[in-house]
Short mmCIF file of C-alpha atoms in Angstrom, two decimals:
data_model
loop_
_atom_site.label_atom_id
_atom_site.label_comp_id
_atom_site.label_asym_id
_atom_site.label_seq_id
_atom_site.Cartn_x
_atom_site.Cartn_y
_atom_site.Cartn_z
CA UNK A 1 -37.64 6.37 157.48
CA UNK A 2 -37.12 2.97 159.06
CA UNK A 3 -35.65 4.55 162.19
CA UNK A 4 -38.60 6.92 162.42
CA UNK A 5 -41.07 4.03 162.19
CA UNK A 6 -39.23 2.10 164.87
CA UNK A 7 -39.25 5.13 167.15
CA UNK A 8 -42.98 5.66 166.71
CA UNK A 9 -43.97 2.00 166.46
CA UNK A 10 -45.46 1.69 169.94
CA UNK A 11 -47.47 4.96 169.82
CA UNK A 12 -48.75 4.02 166.38
CA UNK A 13 -49.85 0.60 167.61
CA UNK A 14 -51.66 2.20 170.55
CA UNK A 15 -53.29 4.71 168.20
CA UNK A 16 -54.45 1.90 165.90
CA UNK A 17 -56.13 0.11 168.80
CA UNK A 18 -57.77 3.35 169.96
CA UNK A 19 -59.11 3.96 166.46
CA UNK A 20 -60.42 0.40 166.33
CA UNK A 21 -62.08 0.89 169.72
CA UNK A 22 -63.64 4.20 168.65
CA UNK A 23 -64.87 2.63 165.42
CA UNK A 24 -66.46 -0.24 167.33
CA UNK A 25 -68.15 2.28 169.63
CA UNK A 26 -69.61 4.19 166.69
CA UNK A 27 -70.75 0.93 165.09
CA UNK A 28 -72.50 -0.27 168.29
CA UNK A 29 -73.90 3.25 168.77
CA UNK A 30 -74.96 2.55 172.35
CA UNK A 31 -72.81 4.24 175.06
CA UNK A 32 -74.39 2.09 177.77
CA UNK A 33 -72.86 -0.97 176.11
CA UNK A 34 -69.60 0.38 174.69
CA UNK A 35 -68.33 3.91 175.23
CA UNK A 36 -65.47 4.99 173.01
CA UNK A 37 -62.13 6.51 174.01
CA UNK A 38 -63.40 10.02 173.25
CA UNK A 39 -66.27 9.61 175.71
CA UNK A 40 -63.91 8.06 178.27
CA UNK A 41 -61.44 10.94 177.95
CA UNK A 42 -64.27 13.45 178.31
CA UNK A 43 -65.44 11.70 181.48
CA UNK A 44 -61.86 11.66 182.78
CA UNK A 45 -61.54 15.40 182.14
CA UNK A 46 -64.74 16.05 184.09
CA UNK A 47 -63.60 13.88 186.98
CA UNK A 48 -60.14 15.44 187.06
CA UNK A 49 -61.65 18.84 187.85
CA UNK A 50 -63.03 17.63 191.20
CA UNK A 51 -61.21 17.30 194.52
CA UNK A 52 -62.94 13.96 195.14
CA UNK A 53 -61.15 12.44 192.14
CA UNK A 54 -57.69 13.27 193.49
CA UNK A 55 -58.67 12.13 196.97
CA UNK A 56 -59.73 8.79 195.52
CA UNK A 57 -56.52 8.40 193.52
CA UNK A 58 -54.45 9.26 196.60
CA UNK A 59 -56.38 6.84 198.83
CA UNK A 60 -55.95 3.86 196.54
CA UNK A 61 -52.43 4.76 195.41
CA UNK A 62 -51.02 5.09 198.92
CA UNK A 63 -52.53 1.81 200.10
CA UNK A 64 -51.37 -0.15 197.08
CA UNK A 65 -47.89 1.37 197.29
CA UNK A 66 -47.74 0.72 201.03
CA UNK A 67 -48.80 -2.90 200.67
CA UNK A 68 -46.29 -3.46 197.88
CA UNK A 69 -43.37 -1.86 199.74
CA UNK A 70 -44.09 -3.85 202.91
CA UNK A 71 -44.33 -7.07 200.87
CA UNK A 72 -41.09 -6.18 199.08
CA UNK A 73 -39.20 -5.66 202.33
CA UNK A 74 -40.66 -8.73 204.02
CA UNK A 75 -40.25 -10.95 200.96
CA UNK A 76 -36.59 -10.06 200.38
CA UNK A 77 -35.66 -10.20 204.07
CA UNK A 78 -37.39 -13.51 204.81
CA UNK A 79 -36.12 -15.10 201.59
CA UNK A 80 -32.55 -14.13 202.46
CA UNK A 81 -33.03 -15.45 206.00
CA UNK A 82 -34.50 -18.72 204.70
CA UNK A 83 -31.46 -19.23 202.45
CA UNK A 84 -29.19 -18.60 205.42
CA UNK A 85 -31.23 -20.85 207.75
CA UNK A 86 -32.95 -23.64 205.73
CA UNK A 87 -35.19 -24.60 208.66
CA UNK A 88 -36.87 -21.21 208.39
CA UNK A 89 -37.47 -21.88 204.69
CA UNK A 90 -39.11 -25.21 205.56
CA UNK A 91 -41.35 -23.46 208.10
CA UNK A 92 -42.39 -20.74 205.63
CA UNK A 93 -42.96 -23.08 202.68
CA UNK A 94 -46.58 -24.09 203.56
CA UNK A 95 -47.60 -20.48 204.19
CA UNK A 96 -46.07 -19.28 200.92
CA UNK A 97 -47.71 -22.13 199.00
CA UNK A 98 -51.08 -21.27 200.54
CA UNK A 99 -50.68 -17.58 199.69
CA UNK A 100 -49.90 -18.50 196.07
CA UNK A 101 -52.83 -20.92 195.76
CA UNK A 102 -55.73 -19.34 197.68
CA UNK A 103 -58.05 -17.26 195.43
CA UNK A 104 -57.98 -13.51 195.94
CA UNK A 105 -61.67 -13.46 196.88
CA UNK A 106 -60.94 -15.70 199.90
CA UNK A 107 -58.30 -13.25 201.11
CA UNK A 108 -60.75 -10.39 200.56
CA UNK A 109 -63.47 -12.01 202.67
CA UNK A 110 -61.05 -12.80 205.49
CA UNK A 111 -59.53 -9.33 205.37
CA UNK A 112 -62.98 -7.72 205.53
CA UNK A 113 -63.73 -9.75 208.67
CA UNK A 114 -60.35 -9.19 210.31
CA UNK A 115 -59.34 -5.61 209.44
CA UNK A 116 -62.38 -4.01 207.77
CA UNK A 117 -62.67 -2.27 204.42
CA UNK A 118 -60.37 0.67 205.19
CA UNK A 119 -57.27 -1.56 205.44
CA UNK A 120 -58.48 -4.08 202.87
CA UNK A 121 -56.38 -2.84 199.92
CA UNK A 122 -53.16 -2.80 201.95
CA UNK A 123 -53.65 -6.37 203.24
CA UNK A 124 -54.65 -7.87 199.88
CA UNK A 125 -51.73 -6.32 198.01
CA UNK A 126 -49.34 -7.66 200.64
CA UNK A 127 -50.86 -11.15 200.45
CA UNK A 128 -50.57 -11.26 196.65
CA UNK A 129 -47.13 -9.65 196.26
CA UNK A 130 -45.25 -11.29 199.15
CA UNK A 131 -45.05 -14.85 197.73
CA UNK A 132 -43.94 -13.58 194.31
CA UNK A 133 -41.01 -11.61 195.71
CA UNK A 134 -40.16 -14.29 198.27
CA UNK A 135 -39.86 -16.99 195.60
CA UNK A 136 -37.98 -14.76 193.15
CA UNK A 137 -35.51 -13.68 195.82
CA UNK A 138 -34.81 -17.27 196.85
CA UNK A 139 -34.27 -18.26 193.23
CA UNK A 140 -31.89 -15.36 192.67
CA UNK A 141 -29.85 -16.09 195.78
CA UNK A 142 -29.77 -19.76 194.84
CA UNK A 143 -27.95 -18.90 191.58
CA UNK A 144 -24.78 -17.80 193.39
CA UNK A 145 -21.87 -20.02 192.28
CA UNK A 146 -21.00 -22.45 195.07
CA UNK A 147 -17.33 -22.43 194.08
CA UNK A 148 -17.20 -18.66 194.56
CA UNK A 149 -18.80 -19.00 197.97
CA UNK A 150 -16.22 -21.60 198.97
CA UNK A 151 -13.45 -19.31 197.75
CA UNK A 152 -14.90 -16.43 199.75
CA UNK A 153 -14.99 -18.67 202.83
CA UNK A 154 -11.38 -19.76 202.34
CA UNK A 155 -10.13 -16.19 201.97
CA UNK A 156 -12.42 -14.99 204.77
CA UNK A 157 -14.15 -12.38 202.66
CA UNK A 158 -16.20 -10.01 204.85
CA UNK A 159 -19.96 -10.50 204.77
CA UNK A 160 -20.66 -7.12 203.13
CA UNK A 161 -18.25 -7.94 200.30
CA UNK A 162 -19.96 -11.26 199.71
CA UNK A 163 -23.30 -9.49 199.50
CA UNK A 164 -21.93 -6.82 197.16
CA UNK A 165 -19.86 -8.94 194.79
CA UNK A 166 -21.53 -12.38 194.92
CA UNK A 167 -25.15 -12.17 196.02
CA UNK A 168 -26.31 -8.88 194.48
CA UNK A 169 -25.22 -9.65 190.87
CA UNK A 170 -27.04 -12.98 191.07
CA UNK A 171 -30.09 -11.53 192.79
CA UNK A 172 -30.87 -8.37 190.81
CA UNK A 173 -32.08 -9.93 187.50
CA UNK A 174 -34.44 -12.30 189.32
CA UNK A 175 -35.62 -9.62 191.74
CA UNK A 176 -36.25 -7.15 188.91
CA UNK A 177 -38.36 -9.62 186.93
CA UNK A 178 -40.26 -10.50 190.10
CA UNK A 179 -40.96 -6.83 190.77
CA UNK A 180 -42.23 -6.32 187.22
CA UNK A 181 -44.78 -9.09 187.76
CA UNK A 182 -45.63 -8.08 191.33
CA UNK A 183 -46.15 -4.39 190.49
CA UNK A 184 -48.81 -5.23 187.93
CA UNK A 185 -50.44 -7.77 190.22
CA UNK A 186 -50.53 -5.28 193.08
CA UNK A 187 -52.79 -2.91 191.15
CA UNK A 188 -54.97 -5.68 189.75
CA UNK A 189 -55.52 -7.35 193.11
CA UNK A 190 -55.80 -4.10 195.05
CA UNK A 191 -58.48 -2.59 192.84
CA UNK A 192 -60.32 -5.93 192.57
CA UNK A 193 -60.43 -6.11 196.37
CA UNK A 194 -61.82 -2.57 196.51
CA UNK A 195 -64.59 -3.46 194.06
CA UNK A 196 -65.66 -6.26 196.41
CA UNK A 197 -65.15 -4.43 199.71
CA UNK A 198 -66.04 -0.94 198.37
CA UNK A 199 -64.05 1.10 200.93
CA UNK A 200 -64.96 4.79 200.94
CA UNK A 201 -63.09 7.11 198.55
CA UNK A 202 -61.45 4.26 196.60
CA UNK A 203 -61.05 3.54 192.90
CA UNK A 204 -62.79 0.20 193.41
CA UNK A 205 -65.83 1.94 194.86
CA UNK A 206 -65.95 4.26 191.84
CA UNK A 207 -65.79 1.27 189.49
CA UNK A 208 -68.62 -0.38 191.44
CA UNK A 209 -70.79 2.74 191.19
CA UNK A 210 -70.03 3.05 187.47
CA UNK A 211 -71.31 -0.50 187.02
CA UNK A 212 -74.40 0.08 189.13
CA UNK A 213 -75.40 3.24 187.26
CA UNK A 214 -74.27 1.91 183.84
CA UNK A 215 -71.80 4.80 183.40
CA UNK A 216 -69.55 2.96 180.98
CA UNK A 217 -67.63 6.11 180.06
CA UNK A 218 -66.65 6.56 183.73
CA UNK A 219 -65.76 2.88 183.91
CA UNK A 220 -63.30 3.26 181.04
CA UNK A 221 -62.05 6.55 182.46
CA UNK A 222 -61.14 4.91 185.76
CA UNK A 223 -59.54 2.07 183.83
CA UNK A 224 -57.32 4.67 182.12
CA UNK A 225 -56.38 6.02 185.54
CA UNK A 226 -55.48 2.56 186.85
CA UNK A 227 -53.29 1.84 183.82
CA UNK A 228 -51.48 5.18 184.07
CA UNK A 229 -50.90 4.86 187.81
CA UNK A 230 -49.68 1.29 187.45
CA UNK A 231 -47.24 2.20 184.67
CA UNK A 232 -45.95 5.26 186.54
CA UNK A 233 -45.43 3.33 189.78
CA UNK A 234 -43.72 0.49 187.93
CA UNK A 235 -41.35 2.80 186.05
CA UNK A 236 -40.47 4.77 189.18
CA UNK A 237 -39.88 1.75 191.40
CA UNK A 238 -37.82 -0.15 188.83
CA UNK A 239 -35.76 2.97 188.16
CA UNK A 240 -35.03 3.34 191.88
CA UNK A 241 -34.35 -0.38 192.26
CA UNK A 242 -31.90 -0.37 189.37
CA UNK A 243 -30.17 2.72 190.72
CA UNK A 244 -29.82 1.25 194.20
CA UNK A 245 -28.56 -2.03 192.76
CA UNK A 246 -25.89 -0.28 190.70
CA UNK A 247 -24.78 1.80 193.67
CA UNK A 248 -24.50 -1.24 195.95
CA UNK A 249 -22.61 -3.18 193.29
CA UNK A 250 -20.24 -0.24 192.83
CA UNK A 251 -21.04 0.24 189.14
CA UNK A 252 -22.67 3.66 189.58
CA UNK A 253 -21.16 6.67 191.23
CA UNK A 254 -23.21 8.66 193.69
CA UNK A 255 -22.75 12.41 193.29
CA UNK A 256 -23.99 14.73 195.97
#
């Protein structure tokens, strides 16, 4: 019985919150103020039967994923280069600090002026995710034992072996935690930017219209979509990252 409860603990907790939400909706009895999960799921079912819905999901999903992947590559590469050449790290430090400190809305306004609304999501996600992964990568690489590095230098260990046996084991935990944070932030910042810039065929535009027309059930339905897409993207990327890390470290066999 205890094992069964542990296995179903998370679904039961989610169900409890959904029931509480539905009860609050019935108590308020005003869908314009608070639509319940049943109304939201009904709205989601109606939207899912249209081609425009899938076009919107694809538009936002591809731009958020593209911005994240570019930020991931740039953040890891530049962090590694800044550890190798400290002067580069000193040059990048003010820019990274500014990217961490400047409010998202300032980036949104600048991006609207510079690249327009169509590329807005891509640029904002990059600007938010890059400093997170840059800092996490530097911290991970900085955890490599100096004594091991000196030993590798004395025995003239090839560079690829140093990366595989020294840097990757120190980097992966920090990089994974950074990706977990950055993946959630990418969807939050990307959709928030779309609400402000309202690019055509975007989730942010749909949220904006739902607010304008007081369609609270559609607002919650799109919120469901954002949560599901964010969770799916996070699970998939972390799974691939863990797999690649194990392969590079030699702890996972690759079978063709």
